[in-house]
């Protein structure tokens, strides 16, 4: 009798739980799409005006990245296991140089964002505990559209962008292979990477002036 | 935002094949003799990285990469810049459409070999429509809204991948750039079997002159078109990367993987290999440390 009662309870509860779970996941995916819409709108509005001074664009871009990107995790993933080998001073120097490097490398992508270019957000799906929001970067003057897949993680303060894949190419995987190659070729020494980063930043500044 | 790697279905891996292979063999051999294989590290973590990167020929590859860079900066890139500067955009688009149209028979063959009959039909339709209504391929009429048959690329390397053959280690080919043994075999197959080149090199219209010059011209124009389309992309990667070789290795592999597996949603307007729903191939999501 007691067993029969439990089975009956489960028979009722299980579909309810399943429906609730599916509904919760759908809500989360919908929230992720809304979050990304907000990020893109804010990014386009704040960072793409052609009249923006270079220094101001860099300052805004850095603030934008810290606000919406999964910053500490991404910064560590770029140098992978070498993060654990770095001293506190080396980590501080690396993070400062990385900020400067990223801003100098990507500011032109925002500066050159086309007047009629727009990001069309499509579906979202959960993959490996993360949420991937698919979108198309459509520029009528530069067809065909590029696929941009945004990988989001959920943290205590809501969603954060942890990677972006353009036509299947991951930004973080590419940076990671680039940076870790320098580390391997310098015998795993963080100072070797820092020297190369300083030289690259100086070069990027020179080419922009 | 600019697409970092792809332009209208052309990628780093889609450089022309015809005519150049005969030149490449001695260059590759010379490079192999001058350089060599990387020594696998003894440290377990370093060894794990070494295996994951799968570039045991790195010293040789870097040597060839350096050769390619010298050739590109001194010769190929300046020509591409001049071409872009002199020929108006509409003219370059027409030339691009013609060389793309000439690839369709080879794409058709690979569609069939992969059992993609629907796509093969589209490719055949594109070739017929663009060769006739499109005036020898100058206009991509088939890709317009009227016919709605967008271009998709395909090659023997993808066919071999679909047949389950692994890529093997990373390889930098002289002139052609980033590749792997499977794709190198694919390039070789195309060299011998591309229907348009077979037709041109074996057809003697007036019984006095062969048309090998047309094969070489096609090769040159296709190379110029591809390099021109990649000018901004490669310049940007070279300008911002700490180690251009590694950045290009990572990007070309990811692109190739995407070309093999990605399935574009129907009617999305996205150029891709496949035409099935997006969820059929989700993007690779890093689950932890990248290495």
Short mmCIF file of C-alpha atoms in Angstrom, two decimals:
data_model
loop_
_atom_site.label_atom_id
_atom_site.label_comp_id
_atom_site.label_asym_id
_atom_site.label_seq_id
_atom_site.Cartn_x
_atom_site.Cartn_y
_atom_site.Cartn_z
CA UNK A 1 0.00 0.00 0.00
CA UNK A 2 2.74 2.38 1.09
CA UNK A 3 4.85 1.46 -1.95
CA UNK A 4 1.85 1.93 -4.20
CA UNK A 5 1.32 5.38 -2.73
CA UNK A 6 4.92 6.35 -3.38
CA UNK A 7 4.76 5.11 -6.95
CA UNK A 8 1.56 7.06 -7.48
CA UNK A 9 3.20 10.16 -6.02
CA UNK A 10 6.24 9.72 -8.24
CA UNK A 11 4.06 9.11 -11.25
CA UNK A 12 2.44 12.50 -10.66
CA UNK A 13 5.54 14.35 -9.48
CA UNK A 14 7.99 13.18 -12.14
CA UNK A 15 6.27 14.74 -15.14
CA UNK A 16 5.70 17.91 -13.10
CA UNK A 17 9.38 18.08 -12.18
CA UNK A 18 10.39 17.41 -15.78
CA UNK A 19 8.08 20.12 -17.05
CA UNK A 20 9.38 22.51 -14.42
CA UNK A 21 12.99 21.70 -15.39
CA UNK A 22 12.33 22.15 -19.11
CA UNK A 23 10.48 25.39 -18.42
CA UNK A 24 13.34 26.60 -16.18
CA UNK A 25 15.91 25.81 -18.87
CA UNK A 26 13.84 27.59 -21.50
CA UNK A 27 13.64 30.63 -19.22
CA UNK A 28 17.38 30.55 -18.71
CA UNK A 29 18.04 30.39 -22.45
CA UNK A 30 15.63 33.23 -23.03
CA UNK A 31 17.32 35.26 -20.26
CA UNK A 32 20.70 34.54 -21.88
CA UNK A 33 19.46 35.90 -25.20
CA UNK A 34 18.09 39.02 -23.48
CA UNK A 35 21.38 39.50 -21.64
CA UNK A 36 23.35 39.27 -24.85
CA UNK A 37 20.99 41.67 -26.60
CA UNK A 38 21.66 44.15 -23.81
CA UNK A 39 25.46 43.61 -24.01
CA UNK A 40 25.51 44.11 -27.78
CA UNK A 41 23.27 47.17 -27.67
CA UNK A 42 25.43 48.75 -24.99
CA UNK A 43 28.64 47.84 -26.83
CA UNK A 44 27.46 49.22 -30.14
CA UNK A 45 26.13 52.39 -28.57
CA UNK A 46 29.15 53.12 -26.40
CA UNK A 47 32.11 51.83 -28.41
CA UNK A 48 31.37 52.22 -32.10
CA UNK A 49 30.89 55.97 -32.68
CA UNK A 50 33.51 57.11 -35.20
CA UNK A 51 33.95 60.41 -33.39
CA UNK A 52 35.10 58.78 -30.15
CA UNK A 53 38.69 59.70 -29.21
CA UNK A 54 41.08 56.72 -29.22
CA UNK A 55 41.93 57.01 -25.51
CA UNK A 56 38.27 57.29 -24.56
CA UNK A 57 37.37 54.23 -26.68
CA UNK A 58 40.12 52.19 -25.00
CA UNK A 59 38.95 53.27 -21.54
CA UNK A 60 35.32 52.41 -22.32
CA UNK A 61 36.27 49.09 -23.93
CA UNK A 62 38.22 48.00 -20.86
CA UNK A 63 35.33 48.93 -18.55
CA UNK A 64 32.93 47.11 -20.88
CA UNK A 65 35.03 43.93 -20.79
CA UNK A 66 35.27 43.95 -17.00
CA UNK A 67 31.52 44.49 -16.76
CA UNK A 68 30.36 41.74 -19.09
CA UNK A 69 33.21 39.24 -19.61
CA UNK A 70 34.10 36.35 -17.33
CA UNK A 71 37.30 38.27 -16.71
CA UNK A 72 39.35 36.47 -14.04
CA UNK A 73 38.64 33.05 -15.54
CA UNK A 74 39.42 34.14 -19.10
CA UNK A 75 42.65 35.85 -18.04
CA UNK A 76 43.86 32.67 -16.39
CA UNK A 77 42.72 30.36 -19.20
CA UNK A 78 44.81 32.27 -21.72
CA UNK A 79 48.04 31.15 -20.04
CA UNK A 80 46.56 27.89 -18.73
CA UNK A 81 48.73 25.95 -16.30
CA UNK A 82 51.41 28.62 -16.38
CA UNK A 83 49.17 30.80 -14.19
CA UNK A 84 49.96 28.55 -11.23
CA UNK A 85 53.69 28.94 -11.84
CA UNK A 86 53.58 32.75 -11.82
CA UNK A 87 54.49 34.79 -8.75
CA UNK A 88 52.12 37.45 -7.42
CA UNK A 89 54.21 40.18 -9.07
CA UNK A 90 54.24 38.34 -12.39
CA UNK A 91 50.47 37.84 -12.26
CA UNK A 92 49.92 41.54 -11.58
CA UNK A 93 52.21 42.50 -14.46
CA UNK A 94 50.58 39.96 -16.78
CA UNK A 95 47.04 41.17 -16.02
CA UNK A 96 48.00 44.80 -16.59
CA UNK A 97 49.74 44.00 -19.88
CA UNK A 98 46.86 41.76 -21.00
CA UNK A 99 44.37 44.60 -20.48
CA UNK A 100 46.49 46.90 -22.61
CA UNK A 101 47.11 44.25 -25.26
CA UNK A 102 43.44 43.28 -25.62
CA UNK A 103 42.26 46.87 -25.85
CA UNK A 104 44.90 47.78 -28.46
CA UNK A 105 44.19 44.62 -30.46
CA UNK A 106 40.42 44.85 -30.60
CA UNK A 107 39.56 48.57 -30.49
CA UNK A 108 39.58 48.73 -34.30
CA UNK A 109 36.85 46.08 -34.51
CA UNK A 110 34.54 48.50 -32.70
CA UNK A 111 35.85 51.57 -34.48
CA UNK A 112 35.25 49.95 -37.89
CA UNK A 113 31.79 48.61 -37.04
CA UNK A 114 29.71 49.47 -40.10
CA UNK A 115 26.90 52.02 -40.01
CA UNK A 116 24.42 49.40 -41.25
CA UNK A 117 26.12 46.44 -39.54
CA UNK A 118 24.11 44.66 -36.87
CA UNK A 119 24.18 41.52 -34.76
CA UNK A 120 21.12 39.35 -35.26
CA UNK A 121 20.60 37.14 -32.21
CA UNK A 122 19.25 33.70 -32.98
CA UNK A 123 18.67 30.61 -30.85
CA UNK A 124 20.41 29.61 -27.63
CA UNK A 125 21.29 26.17 -26.29
CA UNK A 126 22.89 24.63 -23.21
CA UNK A 127 26.17 22.81 -23.90
CA UNK A 128 28.49 21.33 -21.28
CA UNK A 129 27.00 23.42 -18.49
CA UNK A 130 27.36 26.63 -20.45
CA UNK A 131 24.93 28.54 -22.62
CA UNK A 132 25.74 29.22 -26.23
CA UNK A 133 23.83 32.03 -27.91
CA UNK A 134 24.08 31.96 -31.68
CA UNK A 135 24.08 35.14 -33.69
CA UNK A 136 24.88 36.51 -37.12
CA UNK A 137 27.04 39.54 -37.72
CA UNK A 138 25.36 41.08 -40.75
CA UNK A 139 27.04 43.86 -42.70
CA UNK A 140 25.27 44.62 -45.98
CA UNK A 141 28.55 46.00 -47.34
CA UNK A 142 30.55 42.88 -46.43
CA UNK A 143 28.51 39.73 -47.18
CA UNK A 144 28.10 36.89 -46.36
CA UNK A 145 27.18 37.21 -42.66
CA UNK A 146 29.62 35.85 -40.07
CA UNK A 147 28.43 33.42 -37.46
CA UNK A 148 29.21 34.56 -33.93
CA UNK A 149 28.55 32.11 -31.10
CA UNK A 150 28.68 33.62 -27.62
CA UNK A 151 29.52 31.29 -24.76
CA UNK A 152 27.99 32.39 -21.45
CA UNK A 153 28.46 31.19 -17.90
CA UNK A 154 26.22 31.95 -14.96
CA UNK A 155 27.79 33.36 -11.84
CA UNK A 156 26.58 35.01 -8.63
CA UNK A 157 26.06 38.27 -10.50
CA UNK A 158 24.30 36.73 -13.47
CA UNK A 159 25.59 35.93 -16.94
CA UNK A 160 29.14 36.57 -18.12
CA UNK A 161 30.63 36.10 -21.60
CA UNK A 162 33.44 33.56 -21.40
CA UNK A 163 34.24 33.12 -25.10
CA UNK A 164 33.11 34.11 -28.59
CA UNK A 165 33.50 31.97 -31.70
CA UNK A 166 33.53 33.65 -35.09
CA UNK A 167 32.79 31.16 -37.87
CA UNK A 168 33.92 28.40 -35.54
CA UNK A 169 37.13 30.10 -34.41
CA UNK A 170 37.32 30.60 -30.66
CA UNK A 171 38.83 33.87 -29.52
CA UNK A 172 40.09 32.40 -26.27
CA UNK A 173 41.46 29.16 -27.79
CA UNK A 174 43.40 31.23 -30.32
CA UNK A 175 44.79 33.63 -27.72
CA UNK A 176 45.62 30.68 -25.52
CA UNK A 177 47.61 28.86 -28.19
CA UNK A 178 49.37 32.10 -29.15
CA UNK A 179 50.39 33.04 -25.59
CA UNK A 180 51.28 29.52 -24.47
CA UNK A 181 53.47 29.06 -27.51
CA UNK A 182 55.57 32.00 -26.34
CA UNK A 183 55.76 30.47 -22.86
CA UNK A 184 56.84 27.06 -24.18
CA UNK A 185 59.48 28.61 -26.39
CA UNK A 186 60.82 30.52 -23.38
CA UNK A 187 61.14 27.42 -21.21
CA UNK A 188 57.88 28.18 -19.39
CA UNK A 189 59.24 31.47 -18.02
CA UNK A 190 56.54 34.07 -17.35
CA UNK A 191 59.07 36.91 -17.65
CA UNK A 192 59.74 35.81 -21.23
CA UNK A 193 56.04 36.18 -22.04
CA UNK A 194 55.89 39.56 -20.31
CA UNK A 195 58.82 40.82 -22.43
CA UNK A 196 57.11 39.68 -25.64
CA UNK A 197 53.84 41.31 -24.54
CA UNK A 198 55.62 44.60 -23.80
CA UNK A 199 57.27 44.52 -27.23
CA UNK A 200 53.94 43.76 -28.97
CA UNK A 201 52.14 46.55 -27.09
CA UNK A 202 54.87 49.00 -28.07
CA UNK A 203 54.54 47.87 -31.69
CA UNK A 204 50.74 48.19 -31.65
CA UNK A 205 51.04 51.70 -30.21
CA UNK A 206 53.58 52.67 -32.87
CA UNK A 207 51.43 51.43 -35.75
CA UNK A 208 48.43 53.36 -34.42
CA UNK A 209 50.34 56.66 -34.07
CA UNK B 1 33.29 43.35 -37.02
CA UNK B 2 35.29 41.65 -39.70
CA UNK B 3 35.30 37.93 -40.08
CA UNK B 4 38.80 36.97 -38.96
CA UNK B 5 39.29 34.07 -41.29
CA UNK B 6 36.72 33.56 -43.93
CA UNK B 7 35.69 35.47 -47.01
CA UNK B 8 32.86 34.11 -49.08
CA UNK B 9 33.73 30.52 -48.41
CA UNK B 10 37.41 30.94 -49.14
CA UNK B 11 39.79 30.12 -46.37
CA UNK B 12 43.42 29.67 -45.64
CA UNK B 13 42.97 26.06 -46.64
CA UNK B 14 41.41 26.77 -49.99
CA UNK B 15 44.41 28.06 -51.86
CA UNK B 16 44.71 26.76 -55.40
CA UNK B 17 46.09 23.36 -56.02
CA UNK B 18 46.73 23.13 -59.72
CA UNK B 19 50.13 23.55 -61.19
CA UNK B 20 51.93 24.31 -57.97
CA UNK B 21 52.32 20.77 -56.64
CA UNK B 22 55.18 19.95 -58.95
CA UNK B 23 57.10 22.92 -57.59
CA UNK B 24 56.36 22.09 -54.00
CA UNK B 25 57.85 18.64 -53.72
CA UNK B 26 61.54 19.67 -54.05
CA UNK B 27 60.97 22.69 -51.80
CA UNK B 28 59.39 20.54 -49.15
CA UNK B 29 62.18 17.99 -49.41
CA UNK B 30 64.83 20.69 -49.08
CA UNK B 31 63.08 22.14 -46.07
CA UNK B 32 62.85 18.72 -44.45
CA UNK B 33 66.55 18.18 -44.91
CA UNK B 34 67.41 21.58 -43.50
CA UNK B 35 65.18 21.33 -40.45
CA UNK B 36 63.69 18.34 -38.61
CA UNK B 37 61.31 17.07 -35.98
CA UNK B 38 60.71 18.58 -32.57
CA UNK B 39 62.07 16.53 -29.67
CA UNK B 40 59.19 15.41 -27.41
CA UNK B 41 59.62 16.90 -23.92
CA UNK B 42 60.21 14.62 -20.94
CA UNK B 43 58.19 16.64 -18.41
CA UNK B 44 54.70 15.01 -18.27
CA UNK B 45 52.80 18.31 -18.45
CA UNK B 46 54.94 19.60 -21.30
CA UNK B 47 54.49 16.26 -23.04
CA UNK B 48 50.71 16.58 -22.67
CA UNK B 49 50.87 19.99 -24.35
CA UNK B 50 53.15 18.64 -27.06
CA UNK B 51 50.70 15.85 -27.87
CA UNK B 52 47.68 18.19 -27.79
CA UNK B 53 49.31 20.65 -30.18
CA UNK B 54 50.12 17.78 -32.56
CA UNK B 55 52.87 19.63 -34.37
CA UNK B 56 55.85 17.24 -34.16
CA UNK B 57 57.35 18.78 -37.31
CA UNK B 58 57.33 22.26 -35.78
CA UNK B 59 60.97 23.13 -36.64
CA UNK B 60 60.40 22.13 -40.28
CA UNK B 61 57.01 23.81 -40.34
CA UNK B 62 58.44 27.04 -38.95
CA UNK B 63 61.18 26.96 -41.57
CA UNK B 64 58.64 26.60 -44.38
CA UNK B 65 56.42 29.19 -42.72
CA UNK B 66 59.37 31.61 -42.76
CA UNK B 67 59.93 30.86 -46.44
CA UNK B 68 56.24 31.44 -47.16
CA UNK B 69 56.31 34.71 -45.23
CA UNK B 70 59.32 35.96 -47.19
CA UNK B 71 57.66 35.03 -50.45
CA UNK B 72 54.36 36.56 -49.39
CA UNK B 73 55.78 39.86 -48.14
CA UNK B 74 58.16 40.25 -51.05
CA UNK B 75 55.98 39.08 -53.90
CA UNK B 76 52.44 37.78 -53.36
CA UNK B 77 51.03 40.37 -50.94
CA UNK B 78 52.27 43.39 -52.96
CA UNK B 79 50.63 41.94 -56.08
CA UNK B 80 47.38 41.37 -54.17
CA UNK B 81 47.50 44.95 -52.85
CA UNK B 82 48.10 46.29 -56.36
CA UNK B 83 45.27 44.15 -57.72
CA UNK B 84 42.89 45.48 -55.07
CA UNK B 85 44.07 49.02 -55.73
CA UNK B 86 43.75 48.88 -59.51
CA UNK B 87 40.75 46.64 -60.23
CA UNK B 88 37.38 48.03 -59.05
CA UNK B 89 35.37 45.98 -56.57
CA UNK B 90 32.77 44.95 -59.16
CA UNK B 91 35.54 43.69 -61.44
CA UNK B 92 37.12 41.68 -58.64
CA UNK B 93 33.72 40.25 -57.74
CA UNK B 94 33.18 39.15 -61.35
CA UNK B 95 36.61 37.46 -61.43
CA UNK B 96 35.91 35.84 -58.07
CA UNK B 97 32.59 34.54 -59.39
CA UNK B 98 34.26 33.06 -62.48
CA UNK B 99 36.97 31.17 -60.56
CA UNK B 100 34.36 30.04 -58.03
CA UNK B 101 32.16 28.75 -60.84
CA UNK B 102 35.07 26.76 -62.27
CA UNK B 103 35.39 24.99 -58.91
CA UNK B 104 31.78 23.78 -58.99
CA UNK B 105 32.44 20.50 -60.91
CA UNK B 106 35.04 19.51 -58.29
CA UNK B 107 32.68 20.52 -55.50
CA UNK B 108 29.94 18.46 -57.19
CA UNK B 109 32.22 15.41 -57.31
CA UNK B 110 32.95 15.74 -53.59
CA UNK B 111 29.29 16.32 -52.72
CA UNK B 112 28.50 13.03 -54.49
CA UNK B 113 31.40 11.18 -52.85
CA UNK B 114 30.09 12.33 -49.48
CA UNK B 115 26.60 11.08 -50.32
CA UNK B 116 25.19 14.62 -50.11
CA UNK B 117 22.85 14.26 -53.05
CA UNK B 118 20.77 17.36 -52.27
CA UNK B 119 23.85 19.52 -52.14
CA UNK B 120 25.23 17.88 -55.27
CA UNK B 121 22.00 18.86 -57.04
CA UNK B 122 22.40 22.44 -55.86
CA UNK B 123 26.02 22.52 -57.05
CA UNK B 124 25.07 21.14 -60.46
CA UNK B 125 22.22 23.64 -60.68
CA UNK B 126 24.55 26.47 -59.74
CA UNK B 127 27.08 25.46 -62.38
CA UNK B 128 24.47 25.21 -65.14
CA UNK B 129 22.69 28.45 -64.21
CA UNK B 130 25.80 30.54 -63.60
CA UNK B 131 27.58 29.21 -66.70
CA UNK B 132 24.64 30.15 -68.90
CA UNK B 133 22.40 32.87 -67.47
CA UNK B 134 25.34 34.08 -65.35
CA UNK B 135 27.47 34.49 -68.50
CA UNK B 136 30.33 32.04 -67.90
CA UNK B 137 30.03 32.51 -64.15
CA UNK B 138 30.55 36.28 -64.12
CA UNK B 139 27.29 36.73 -62.20
CA UNK B 140 26.19 34.50 -59.33
CA UNK B 141 22.59 34.30 -60.54
CA UNK B 142 22.02 30.96 -58.80
CA UNK B 143 22.84 32.51 -55.43
CA UNK B 144 20.23 35.25 -55.87
CA UNK B 145 16.83 35.17 -54.21
CA UNK B 146 15.28 33.96 -57.48
CA UNK B 147 17.08 30.60 -57.40
CA UNK B 148 18.21 30.56 -53.75
CA UNK B 149 21.14 28.19 -54.28
CA UNK B 150 23.92 29.72 -52.16
CA UNK B 151 27.52 28.67 -52.79
CA UNK B 152 29.07 26.06 -50.54
CA UNK B 153 32.67 24.96 -50.77
CA UNK B 154 33.87 21.39 -50.69
CA UNK B 155 37.10 19.52 -51.40
CA UNK B 156 38.76 16.13 -51.24
CA UNK B 157 40.23 16.81 -47.78
CA UNK B 158 36.70 17.17 -46.43
CA UNK B 159 35.63 14.01 -48.27
CA UNK B 160 38.49 12.07 -46.68
CA UNK B 161 37.54 13.50 -43.28
CA UNK B 162 33.92 12.43 -43.78
CA UNK B 163 35.15 8.97 -44.67
CA UNK B 164 36.73 8.82 -41.21
CA UNK B 165 40.35 9.53 -42.08
CA UNK B 166 42.15 11.51 -39.38
CA UNK B 167 43.95 14.74 -40.16
CA UNK B 168 47.38 13.68 -38.92
CA UNK B 169 49.86 16.22 -37.58
CA UNK B 170 49.97 19.88 -38.50
CA UNK B 171 51.82 20.61 -41.71
CA UNK B 172 52.86 23.85 -43.37
CA UNK B 173 53.09 23.41 -47.12
CA UNK B 174 55.38 25.60 -49.19
CA UNK B 175 53.34 28.44 -50.74
CA UNK B 176 50.00 26.82 -49.82
CA UNK B 177 50.43 27.31 -46.06
CA UNK B 178 48.63 25.61 -43.14
CA UNK B 179 47.54 22.04 -43.83
CA UNK B 180 47.88 18.44 -42.66
CA UNK B 181 48.68 15.12 -44.39
CA UNK B 182 45.01 14.35 -45.09
CA UNK B 183 44.41 17.71 -46.73
CA UNK B 184 47.73 17.46 -48.57
CA UNK B 185 46.48 14.20 -50.10
CA UNK B 186 43.24 16.01 -50.94
CA UNK B 187 45.25 18.71 -52.70
CA UNK B 188 47.11 16.03 -54.64
CA UNK B 189 43.85 14.38 -55.69
CA UNK B 190 42.53 17.69 -56.92
CA UNK B 191 45.74 18.27 -58.85
CA UNK B 192 45.16 15.09 -60.83
CA UNK B 193 41.36 14.89 -60.91
CA UNK B 194 39.83 18.37 -61.09
CA UNK B 195 37.37 18.01 -64.01
CA UNK B 196 37.90 21.49 -65.45
CA UNK B 197 41.69 21.17 -65.50
CA UNK B 198 41.48 17.63 -66.88
CA UNK B 199 39.32 18.95 -69.68
CA UNK B 200 41.59 21.88 -70.42
CA UNK B 201 44.85 19.96 -70.32
CA UNK B 202 43.59 17.07 -72.48
CA UNK B 203 41.55 18.99 -75.00
CA UNK B 204 43.28 20.14 -78.12
CA UNK B 205 40.79 22.40 -79.82
CA UNK B 206 42.70 23.23 -83.01
CA UNK B 207 44.95 20.14 -82.97
CA UNK B 208 48.02 22.37 -82.63
CA UNK B 209 47.87 24.03 -79.21
CA UNK B 210 46.99 22.54 -75.87
CA UNK B 211 45.31 24.57 -73.18
CA UNK B 212 47.80 24.09 -70.36
CA UNK B 213 48.23 27.86 -70.31
CA UNK B 214 44.57 28.08 -69.25
CA UNK B 215 45.24 25.74 -66.31
CA UNK B 216 48.14 27.91 -65.16
CA UNK B 217 46.15 31.09 -65.68
CA UNK B 218 43.29 29.70 -63.66
CA UNK B 219 45.72 28.74 -60.88
CA UNK B 220 47.26 32.18 -60.81
CA UNK B 221 43.95 34.05 -60.85
CA UNK B 222 42.49 31.82 -58.14
CA UNK B 223 45.57 32.39 -55.96
CA UNK B 224 45.37 36.13 -56.49
CA UNK B 225 41.65 36.18 -55.71
CA UNK B 226 42.13 34.18 -52.51
CA UNK B 227 45.10 36.21 -51.29
CA UNK B 228 43.31 39.48 -52.02
CA UNK B 229 40.25 38.39 -50.06
CA UNK B 230 42.47 37.48 -47.12
CA UNK B 231 44.54 40.69 -47.13
CA UNK B 232 42.89 42.43 -44.18
CA UNK B 233 42.32 39.24 -42.22
CA UNK B 234 45.92 38.02 -42.38
CA UNK B 235 47.32 41.52 -41.84
CA UNK B 236 45.24 41.81 -38.69
CA UNK B 237 46.27 38.41 -37.32
CA UNK B 238 49.93 39.12 -38.04
CA UNK B 239 49.72 42.58 -36.50
CA UNK B 240 48.09 41.50 -33.22
CA UNK B 241 49.46 38.01 -32.54
CA UNK B 242 52.46 37.42 -30.29
CA UNK B 243 53.51 34.39 -32.34
CA UNK B 244 51.97 34.58 -35.82
CA UNK B 245 52.86 30.95 -36.57
CA UNK B 246 50.95 29.61 -33.54
CA UNK B 247 47.99 31.94 -34.02
CA UNK B 248 47.65 30.88 -37.64
CA UNK B 249 48.00 27.21 -36.70
CA UNK B 250 45.20 27.52 -34.18
CA UNK B 251 42.89 29.50 -36.46
CA UNK B 252 43.43 27.34 -39.55
CA UNK B 253 42.73 24.15 -37.58
CA UNK B 254 39.58 25.54 -35.99
CA UNK B 255 38.38 26.81 -39.36
CA UNK B 256 39.04 23.48 -41.00
CA UNK B 257 37.19 21.66 -38.25
CA UNK B 258 34.29 24.04 -38.71
CA UNK B 259 34.33 23.53 -42.49
CA UNK B 260 34.11 19.78 -41.97
CA UNK B 261 31.42 19.75 -39.31
CA UNK B 262 29.36 22.93 -39.35
CA UNK B 263 25.84 22.69 -40.69
CA UNK B 264 24.26 26.04 -41.52
CA UNK B 265 20.57 26.66 -40.96
CA UNK B 266 18.63 26.66 -44.20
CA UNK B 267 18.05 30.14 -45.54
CA UNK B 268 20.42 31.76 -43.05
CA UNK B 269 22.49 33.25 -45.83
CA UNK B 270 25.60 31.80 -44.20
CA UNK B 271 28.17 30.19 -46.46
CA UNK B 272 29.05 26.79 -45.12
CA UNK B 273 29.69 23.20 -45.94
CA UNK B 274 26.34 21.86 -44.89
CA UNK B 275 22.68 22.77 -45.02
CA UNK B 276 21.20 21.06 -41.98
CA UNK B 277 19.98 22.58 -38.69
CA UNK B 278 22.56 24.31 -36.56
CA UNK B 279 22.06 22.03 -33.59
CA UNK B 280 23.45 19.15 -35.64
CA UNK B 281 26.88 20.51 -34.82
CA UNK B 282 27.27 22.66 -31.78
CA UNK B 283 30.33 24.88 -31.48
CA UNK B 284 33.17 23.47 -29.46
CA UNK B 285 32.91 24.93 -26.00
CA UNK B 286 35.99 24.98 -23.83
CA UNK B 287 35.22 23.16 -20.63
CA UNK B 288 38.15 24.30 -18.57
CA UNK B 289 41.71 25.40 -19.09
CA UNK B 290 42.37 25.70 -22.75
CA UNK B 291 45.45 23.53 -22.50
#
